[in-house]
């Protein structure tokens, strides 16, 4: 009776240990598990032979004391080990079984897109496009944007505004880590294109009405140019344009250089100063005669800051002047005289005008007469003056009587070229004057 009681105890103890097994994950976050029988009752006294039947909980089975199994989906599964064996003395584990719950880890999906290709110093945005079945709230993110990125890394899901300061192929890695610590990484190459350099020089400052030459000193190959001169005029696509401003002031000039292949562009803006060119005009009281003074008048308002310069042309005395309105300029010869008047501002802007004036030759008065004559006889006066173009005449015959006109007068004036029909009623020396 005592021996029988001891036997029953051995059986109970053996069944408790029959179907024990251990579970080992082959690597962190791996879906492959190693299952190993760890019971001790199957090989009890009598040499009992056992078969190990595994149910992996996902519809798949296996046999053997040690088995490996890879799951294709994540989540909790129930793994069962059942022992079967031949009957016999000491075979206490026939049909013994045990179960364990195994958590198959979730390896997150990972994928992303970006706004690349992009240009140096132009922001690139990245977007997580992975679908993790609503588990995103428990997921963490880690980005590495590659060489010359600013910033280099980010933990945002959809980072924006990443800027690269050099061109080339950039290797971007995106890692997603699930709530159970499992990670997955996607790596993509993006292209960052070189941005052209915009810069220029000009011949400014300049005056209104005078051309300014703009010279591109930036990138010149494989690009196009767009110039905005800041005065509302049409833009220019020339590499080195020339432009003339009609109004004075500070002009904001903008040059945009664009790569014709990548459309990467750079912009530079500079201010240039445009000074007003003075208006210039004058009048003169010509025509005048040789050696008669000519007066010149500036037609524009006087400005004490301006510099005035006159050149009066050939045979003028003086030949030049720096006064605003010179007077009494004489010419020693007749003809058309070319007079130049220039005004210059303190900024160096100048303007000039050239006009012609007329200097007439001074007439030389002379005459002959049929005198001497007797009183009451007619005296004829013949004008022999020279340089008479455009001339007028005035005769003074002294004390005379013009019988032809039926008049008698003293200091008779005769406004014709020749004095005709002059009669003196008294004898004596008569003073006759011809003014031409």
Coordinates of C-alpha atoms in Angstrom, one line a residue:
X1 CA 0.0 0.0 0.0
X2 CA 2.8 2.3 0.8
X3 CA 4.6 1.5 -2.5
X4 CA 1.4 2.2 -4.5
X5 CA 1.0 5.6 -2.9
X6 CA 4.6 6.5 -3.8
X7 CA 4.0 5.5 -7.4
X8 CA 0.9 7.8 -7.7
X9 CA 2.9 10.7 -6.4
X10 CA 5.6 10.1 -9.0
X11 CA 3.0 10.1 -11.8
X12 CA 1.6 13.4 -10.7
X13 CA 5.0 15.0 -10.4
X14 CA 6.0 13.7 -13.8
X15 CA 2.9 15.1 -15.5
X16 CA 3.5 18.5 -14.1
X17 CA 6.9 18.6 -15.9
X18 CA 6.0 16.7 -19.0
X19 CA 5.3 19.4 -21.6
X20 CA 7.2 22.4 -20.4
X21 CA 9.0 24.4 -23.1
X22 CA 11.0 27.6 -23.5
X23 CA 10.5 30.3 -26.2
X24 CA 13.4 32.3 -27.5
X25 CA 13.3 35.2 -30.0
X26 CA 16.1 34.8 -32.6
X27 CA 16.8 38.6 -32.6
X28 CA 15.2 41.7 -31.2
X29 CA 11.9 42.5 -32.9
X30 CA 12.3 39.4 -35.1
X31 CA 9.2 37.4 -36.0
X32 CA 11.2 34.2 -35.8
X33 CA 11.0 32.2 -32.6
X34 CA 12.8 29.2 -31.3
X35 CA 10.7 26.7 -29.2
X36 CA 12.6 24.2 -27.1
X37 CA 11.1 21.3 -25.1
X38 CA 12.3 21.6 -21.5
X39 CA 10.1 19.0 -19.7
X40 CA 11.6 16.0 -17.9
X41 CA 8.7 13.5 -17.7
X42 CA 8.8 12.2 -21.2
X43 CA 11.8 10.0 -20.6
X44 CA 10.8 8.6 -17.3
X45 CA 11.5 5.1 -16.3
X46 CA 10.9 2.4 -18.8
X47 CA 12.4 4.3 -21.8
X48 CA 9.2 5.9 -23.0
X49 CA 9.5 7.4 -26.5
X50 CA 7.6 10.7 -27.1
X51 CA 6.5 12.8 -30.1
X52 CA 6.5 16.6 -29.8
X53 CA 3.6 18.2 -31.6
X54 CA 3.6 22.0 -31.8
X55 CA 0.8 24.3 -32.7
X56 CA 2.2 27.8 -33.3
X57 CA -1.2 29.5 -33.0
X58 CA -1.2 30.9 -36.6
X59 CA -2.5 27.8 -38.4
X60 CA 0.9 26.3 -38.7
X61 CA 2.3 23.2 -36.8
X62 CA 5.6 21.5 -36.3
X63 CA 7.3 18.6 -34.7
X64 CA 10.6 18.0 -32.8
X65 CA 12.0 18.8 -29.5
X66 CA 13.4 22.1 -30.8
X67 CA 11.7 24.0 -33.7
X68 CA 12.0 27.4 -35.2
X69 CA 9.0 29.3 -36.6
X70 CA 8.6 32.6 -38.4
X71 CA 5.4 34.5 -38.1
X72 CA 4.1 36.6 -40.9
X73 CA 1.9 38.8 -38.9
X74 CA 2.1 40.6 -35.5
X75 CA 0.2 40.2 -32.3
X76 CA -0.4 37.7 -29.5
X77 CA -0.6 34.0 -30.4
X78 CA -1.0 30.9 -28.3
X79 CA 1.6 28.2 -28.8
X80 CA 0.8 24.7 -27.7
X81 CA 3.1 21.7 -27.2
X82 CA 1.5 18.3 -26.9
X83 CA 3.4 15.1 -26.2
X84 CA 2.3 11.8 -27.5
X85 CA 4.2 8.5 -27.0
X86 CA 4.0 4.7 -26.8
X87 CA 2.4 3.3 -23.7
X88 CA 4.5 1.4 -21.2
X89 CA 5.8 1.4 -17.7
X90 CA 6.9 4.9 -16.8
X91 CA 5.3 6.7 -19.8
X92 CA 3.6 9.3 -17.8
X93 CA 3.5 12.1 -20.4
X94 CA 1.3 10.7 -23.1
X95 CA -1.0 13.4 -24.4
X96 CA 0.4 15.9 -21.9
X97 CA 0.3 19.5 -23.2
X98 CA 1.2 23.1 -22.2
X99 CA 0.6 26.5 -23.7
X100 CA 2.3 29.9 -23.8
X101 CA 1.3 33.2 -25.1
X102 CA 3.8 34.7 -27.5
X103 CA 3.7 38.3 -28.6
X104 CA 4.9 38.6 -32.1
X105 CA 6.4 42.1 -32.4
X106 CA 5.1 44.7 -34.8
X107 CA 7.8 45.9 -37.3
X108 CA 6.5 49.3 -38.4
X109 CA 6.1 50.2 -42.1
X110 CA 8.3 53.0 -43.3
X111 CA 8.3 55.1 -46.4
X112 CA 8.5 58.8 -47.3
X113 CA 8.5 61.4 -50.0
X114 CA 10.1 64.8 -50.4
X115 CA 9.9 68.0 -52.4
X116 CA 13.4 67.2 -53.9
X117 CA 15.0 67.6 -56.3
X118 CA 15.7 71.1 -55.0
X119 CA 18.3 73.8 -55.1
X120 CA 21.0 74.8 -52.6
X121 CA 19.7 77.1 -49.9
X122 CA 16.1 76.3 -50.9
X123 CA 13.9 74.5 -48.3
X124 CA 13.1 70.8 -48.8
X125 CA 10.0 69.3 -47.1
X126 CA 9.7 65.6 -46.1
X127 CA 6.5 63.6 -45.6
X128 CA 5.9 60.3 -43.9
X129 CA 3.8 58.1 -46.2
X130 CA 3.9 54.8 -44.2
X131 CA 0.6 53.3 -43.0
X132 CA 0.9 51.7 -39.6
X133 CA -2.7 50.7 -39.1
X134 CA -3.6 53.4 -36.7
X135 CA -0.7 52.8 -34.3
X136 CA 1.0 56.1 -35.2
X137 CA 0.4 57.7 -31.8
X138 CA 2.8 55.2 -30.2
X139 CA 5.4 55.5 -32.9
X140 CA 8.6 57.7 -32.7
X141 CA 10.5 59.1 -35.7
X142 CA 14.1 59.8 -36.5
X143 CA 15.3 61.5 -39.7
X144 CA 18.9 61.9 -40.9
X145 CA 18.9 64.3 -43.8
X146 CA 22.5 63.7 -44.9
X147 CA 25.6 65.9 -45.5
X148 CA 25.3 69.7 -45.4
X149 CA 21.7 69.6 -44.2
X150 CA 20.5 72.2 -41.8
X151 CA 19.2 70.8 -39.5
X152 CA 20.9 67.5 -39.9
X153 CA 18.3 65.4 -37.9
X154 CA 14.7 65.7 -36.8
X155 CA 12.2 63.7 -34.7
X156 CA 9.2 65.3 -36.4
X157 CA 6.9 63.1 -38.4
X158 CA 6.8 65.5 -41.4
X159 CA 9.8 67.8 -41.1
X160 CA 9.8 70.9 -43.3
X161 CA 12.2 73.6 -44.3
X162 CA 15.4 71.5 -44.5
X163 CA 18.1 73.5 -46.3
X164 CA 21.3 72.1 -47.9
X165 CA 24.3 74.4 -48.3
X166 CA 26.0 72.3 -51.0
X167 CA 24.9 70.5 -54.1
X168 CA 25.0 66.8 -54.8
X169 CA 23.3 63.5 -54.0
X170 CA 22.1 63.4 -50.4
X171 CA 21.4 60.1 -48.6
X172 CA 18.3 60.6 -46.4
X173 CA 17.3 57.9 -43.8
X174 CA 14.0 57.7 -42.0
X175 CA 13.5 55.4 -39.0
X176 CA 10.3 54.6 -37.4
X177 CA 10.2 52.8 -34.0
X178 CA 7.0 51.1 -32.7
X179 CA 5.7 51.1 -29.2
X180 CA 7.4 47.8 -28.5
X181 CA 10.8 49.1 -29.5
X182 CA 10.9 47.7 -33.0
X183 CA 12.4 49.9 -35.7
X184 CA 12.4 50.0 -39.4
X185 CA 14.4 52.3 -41.7
X186 CA 14.0 53.6 -45.2
X187 CA 16.9 55.3 -47.1
X188 CA 16.5 57.3 -50.2
X189 CA 18.8 59.5 -52.3
X190 CA 17.7 63.0 -53.2
X191 CA 19.3 65.5 -55.5
X192 CA 20.3 69.0 -54.5
X193 CA 21.3 71.2 -57.5
X194 CA 23.7 74.0 -57.4
X195 CA 22.2 77.5 -57.2
X196 CA 23.7 80.1 -59.6
X197 CA 25.3 83.2 -58.1
X198 CA 23.8 86.6 -58.9
X199 CA 26.0 89.7 -58.8
X200 CA 26.6 92.7 -60.9
X201 CA 28.4 96.0 -61.2
X202 CA 27.3 99.2 -63.0
X203 CA 28.6 102.6 -64.2
X204 CA 26.3 104.3 -61.7
X205 CA 26.0 106.9 -60.2
X206 CA 24.8 108.6 -63.4
X207 CA 22.7 111.4 -64.6
X208 CA 19.3 111.4 -66.1
X209 CA 19.3 111.0 -69.8
X210 CA 22.7 109.2 -69.9
X211 CA 23.1 105.4 -70.3
X212 CA 24.3 103.2 -67.5
X213 CA 26.0 99.9 -68.3
X214 CA 25.2 96.9 -66.1
X215 CA 27.7 94.1 -66.1
X216 CA 26.9 90.6 -64.8
X217 CA 29.6 89.3 -62.5
X218 CA 27.8 86.2 -61.4
X219 CA 27.2 82.9 -63.1
X220 CA 27.4 83.2 -66.9
X221 CA 27.1 79.6 -68.2
X222 CA 23.8 77.6 -68.6
X223 CA 21.7 80.4 -67.1
X224 CA 19.4 83.2 -68.2
X225 CA 19.2 86.7 -66.8
X226 CA 16.3 89.0 -65.8
X227 CA 17.0 92.7 -65.0
X228 CA 14.5 94.9 -63.2
X229 CA 15.8 98.5 -63.3
X230 CA 13.4 99.8 -60.7
X231 CA 11.8 102.6 -62.7
X232 CA 8.8 100.7 -64.1
X233 CA 10.5 100.2 -67.5
X234 CA 10.4 96.8 -69.3
X235 CA 12.8 94.2 -67.9
X236 CA 15.9 93.0 -69.9
X237 CA 17.1 89.5 -70.6
X238 CA 20.6 90.6 -71.8
X239 CA 23.6 89.5 -69.9
X240 CA 25.1 93.0 -69.8
X241 CA 22.4 95.5 -70.6
X242 CA 22.5 99.3 -70.9
X243 CA 19.7 101.5 -69.4
X244 CA 18.9 105.2 -69.4
X245 CA 16.9 106.7 -66.6
X246 CA 14.5 109.6 -67.2
X247 CA 14.0 110.6 -63.6
X248 CA 16.4 111.2 -60.7
X249 CA 16.5 109.3 -57.4
X250 CA 17.5 106.1 -55.8
X251 CA 16.8 103.2 -58.1
X252 CA 16.5 99.6 -56.8
X253 CA 18.0 97.3 -59.5
X254 CA 17.2 93.5 -59.2
X255 CA 19.1 90.8 -61.1
X256 CA 17.7 87.3 -61.2
X257 CA 19.9 84.5 -62.6
X258 CA 18.1 81.2 -63.3
X259 CA 19.7 77.8 -64.3
X260 CA 18.1 76.8 -67.6
X261 CA 18.2 73.1 -66.6
X262 CA 17.2 72.9 -62.9
X263 CA 15.4 76.3 -62.6
X264 CA 17.5 77.0 -59.6
X265 CA 17.9 80.8 -59.2
X266 CA 19.6 83.5 -57.2
X267 CA 18.5 87.1 -56.8
X268 CA 20.6 90.2 -55.9
X269 CA 19.3 93.7 -55.3
X270 CA 21.3 96.9 -55.3
X271 CA 20.5 100.5 -55.0
X272 CA 22.0 103.0 -57.5
X273 CA 21.8 106.8 -57.5
X274 CA 20.5 108.8 -60.4
X275 CA 21.1 112.6 -60.4
X276 CA 19.0 115.1 -62.4
X277 CA 20.6 116.4 -65.5
X278 CA 20.0 120.2 -65.6
X279 CA 17.8 121.7 -68.3
X280 CA 19.7 124.2 -70.5
X281 CA 18.7 126.9 -72.9
X282 CA 19.5 130.5 -73.6
X283 CA 18.5 133.5 -75.7
X284 CA 20.5 136.3 -77.3
X285 CA 19.6 139.8 -78.5
X286 CA 21.1 139.1 -81.9
X287 CA 21.3 139.9 -84.8
X288 CA 24.0 142.5 -84.0
X289 CA 26.7 144.2 -86.0
X290 CA 30.4 143.7 -85.9
X291 CA 31.8 145.2 -82.7
X292 CA 28.3 145.7 -81.3
X293 CA 27.7 144.1 -77.9
X294 CA 25.6 140.9 -77.7
X295 CA 23.8 140.0 -74.5
X296 CA 23.1 136.3 -73.5
X297 CA 20.4 135.2 -71.1
X298 CA 20.1 131.8 -69.3
X299 CA 16.5 130.7 -69.9
X300 CA 16.4 128.4 -66.8
X301 CA 16.1 129.4 -63.1
X302 CA 19.4 130.4 -61.6
X303 CA 21.0 127.9 -59.2
X304 CA 24.0 129.0 -57.2
X305 CA 25.3 125.4 -57.0
X306 CA 25.5 125.1 -60.8
X307 CA 28.6 125.8 -62.8
X308 CA 28.1 127.8 -66.1
X309 CA 30.3 127.7 -69.1
X310 CA 29.9 129.7 -72.3
X311 CA 31.9 129.4 -75.6
X312 CA 30.9 132.3 -77.8
X313 CA 32.5 131.0 -81.0
X314 CA 34.9 132.5 -83.6
X315 CA 36.2 136.1 -83.2
X316 CA 34.3 136.7 -79.9
X317 CA 35.6 139.0 -77.2
X318 CA 35.8 137.5 -74.6
X319 CA 35.9 134.0 -76.2
X320 CA 34.4 132.3 -73.0
X321 CA 32.6 133.1 -69.8
X322 CA 31.6 131.4 -66.6
X323 CA 28.9 133.9 -65.6
X324 CA 25.2 132.9 -65.8
X325 CA 24.2 135.7 -68.2
X326 CA 27.1 137.3 -69.9
X327 CA 26.6 140.7 -71.6
X328 CA 28.4 142.9 -74.1
X329 CA 30.1 140.1 -76.1
X330 CA 31.5 141.6 -79.3
X331 CA 32.5 140.0 -82.5
X332 CA 35.2 141.3 -84.8
X333 CA 33.8 139.6 -87.9
X334 CA 30.4 139.0 -89.3
X335 CA 28.6 135.8 -90.0
X336 CA 26.8 133.0 -88.2
X337 CA 28.4 132.3 -84.8
X338 CA 28.0 129.0 -83.0
X339 CA 27.5 129.6 -79.3
X340 CA 27.8 126.7 -76.7
X341 CA 26.2 127.0 -73.3
X342 CA 26.9 124.3 -70.7
X343 CA 25.5 123.8 -67.1
X344 CA 27.1 121.4 -64.6
X345 CA 25.7 120.3 -61.3
X346 CA 27.7 119.7 -58.1
X347 CA 27.2 116.0 -58.7
X348 CA 28.9 116.3 -62.1
X349 CA 25.8 116.1 -64.3
X350 CA 26.1 118.4 -67.2
X351 CA 24.0 119.4 -70.2
X352 CA 24.8 121.8 -73.0
X353 CA 23.1 123.4 -75.9
X354 CA 24.5 124.9 -79.1
X355 CA 22.8 127.7 -80.9
X356 CA 23.7 130.0 -83.8
X357 CA 23.5 133.8 -83.7
X358 CA 23.9 136.3 -86.5
X359 CA 26.5 139.0 -86.6
X360 CA 26.1 141.4 -89.5
X361 CA 28.8 143.4 -91.1
X362 CA 28.7 147.1 -90.0
X363 CA 27.7 149.3 -93.1
X364 CA 30.2 152.0 -94.3
X365 CA 28.2 155.2 -95.1
X366 CA 29.3 157.3 -98.1
X367 CA 27.7 159.3 -100.9
X368 CA 28.4 161.7 -103.7
X369 CA 26.3 164.6 -105.0
X370 CA 25.9 166.9 -108.1
X371 CA 26.9 169.9 -106.0
X372 CA 28.1 172.5 -106.2
X373 CA 24.9 174.0 -107.5
X374 CA 23.2 177.4 -107.5
X375 CA 20.3 178.3 -105.2
X376 CA 17.1 177.1 -106.5
X377 CA 18.8 174.4 -108.6
X378 CA 18.2 170.8 -107.9
X379 CA 20.9 168.8 -106.1
X380 CA 21.1 165.0 -106.5
X381 CA 22.7 162.8 -103.8
X382 CA 24.0 159.3 -104.7
X383 CA 24.4 156.7 -101.9
X384 CA 27.8 154.9 -102.4
X385 CA 27.8 153.1 -99.0
X386 CA 28.9 149.5 -98.6
X387 CA 27.8 146.5 -96.5
X388 CA 24.2 147.5 -97.2
X389 CA 22.4 144.1 -96.8
X390 CA 19.3 144.8 -94.8
X391 CA 20.3 148.4 -94.3
X392 CA 18.0 151.4 -93.8
X393 CA 18.9 155.0 -94.6
X394 CA 18.4 158.4 -93.2
X395 CA 19.5 161.7 -94.9
X396 CA 19.8 165.1 -93.3
X397 CA 20.3 167.8 -95.9
X398 CA 20.5 170.8 -93.7
X399 CA 18.3 173.9 -94.4
X400 CA 16.5 173.0 -97.7
X401 CA 13.3 173.4 -99.6
X402 CA 11.9 170.4 -101.4
X403 CA 10.2 172.0 -104.4
X404 CA 9.1 168.7 -105.8
X405 CA 7.2 167.9 -102.7
X406 CA 5.9 171.5 -102.6
X407 CA 7.3 171.9 -99.1
X408 CA 9.9 174.1 -97.4
X409 CA 11.6 172.8 -94.2
X410 CA 14.7 172.9 -92.2
X411 CA 16.8 169.8 -91.2
X412 CA 14.8 167.8 -93.8
X413 CA 15.1 164.0 -93.3
X414 CA 14.9 161.8 -96.4
X415 CA 14.5 158.0 -95.8
X416 CA 15.5 156.7 -99.2
X417 CA 18.8 155.3 -100.5
X418 CA 19.5 158.3 -102.6
X419 CA 18.6 162.0 -102.1
X420 CA 16.8 163.3 -105.1
X421 CA 15.4 166.7 -106.0
X422 CA 16.9 168.6 -103.1
X423 CA 16.8 172.5 -103.6
X424 CA 18.6 175.0 -101.5
X425 CA 17.2 178.5 -101.3
X426 CA 20.2 180.0 -99.6
X427 CA 23.8 180.0 -100.5
X428 CA 26.6 178.7 -98.3
X429 CA 28.2 175.6 -97.1
X430 CA 25.7 172.9 -96.3
X431 CA 26.3 169.9 -94.0
X432 CA 24.7 166.8 -95.4
X433 CA 24.5 163.6 -93.2
X434 CA 23.8 160.1 -94.4
X435 CA 23.1 157.5 -91.7
X436 CA 23.1 153.9 -92.8

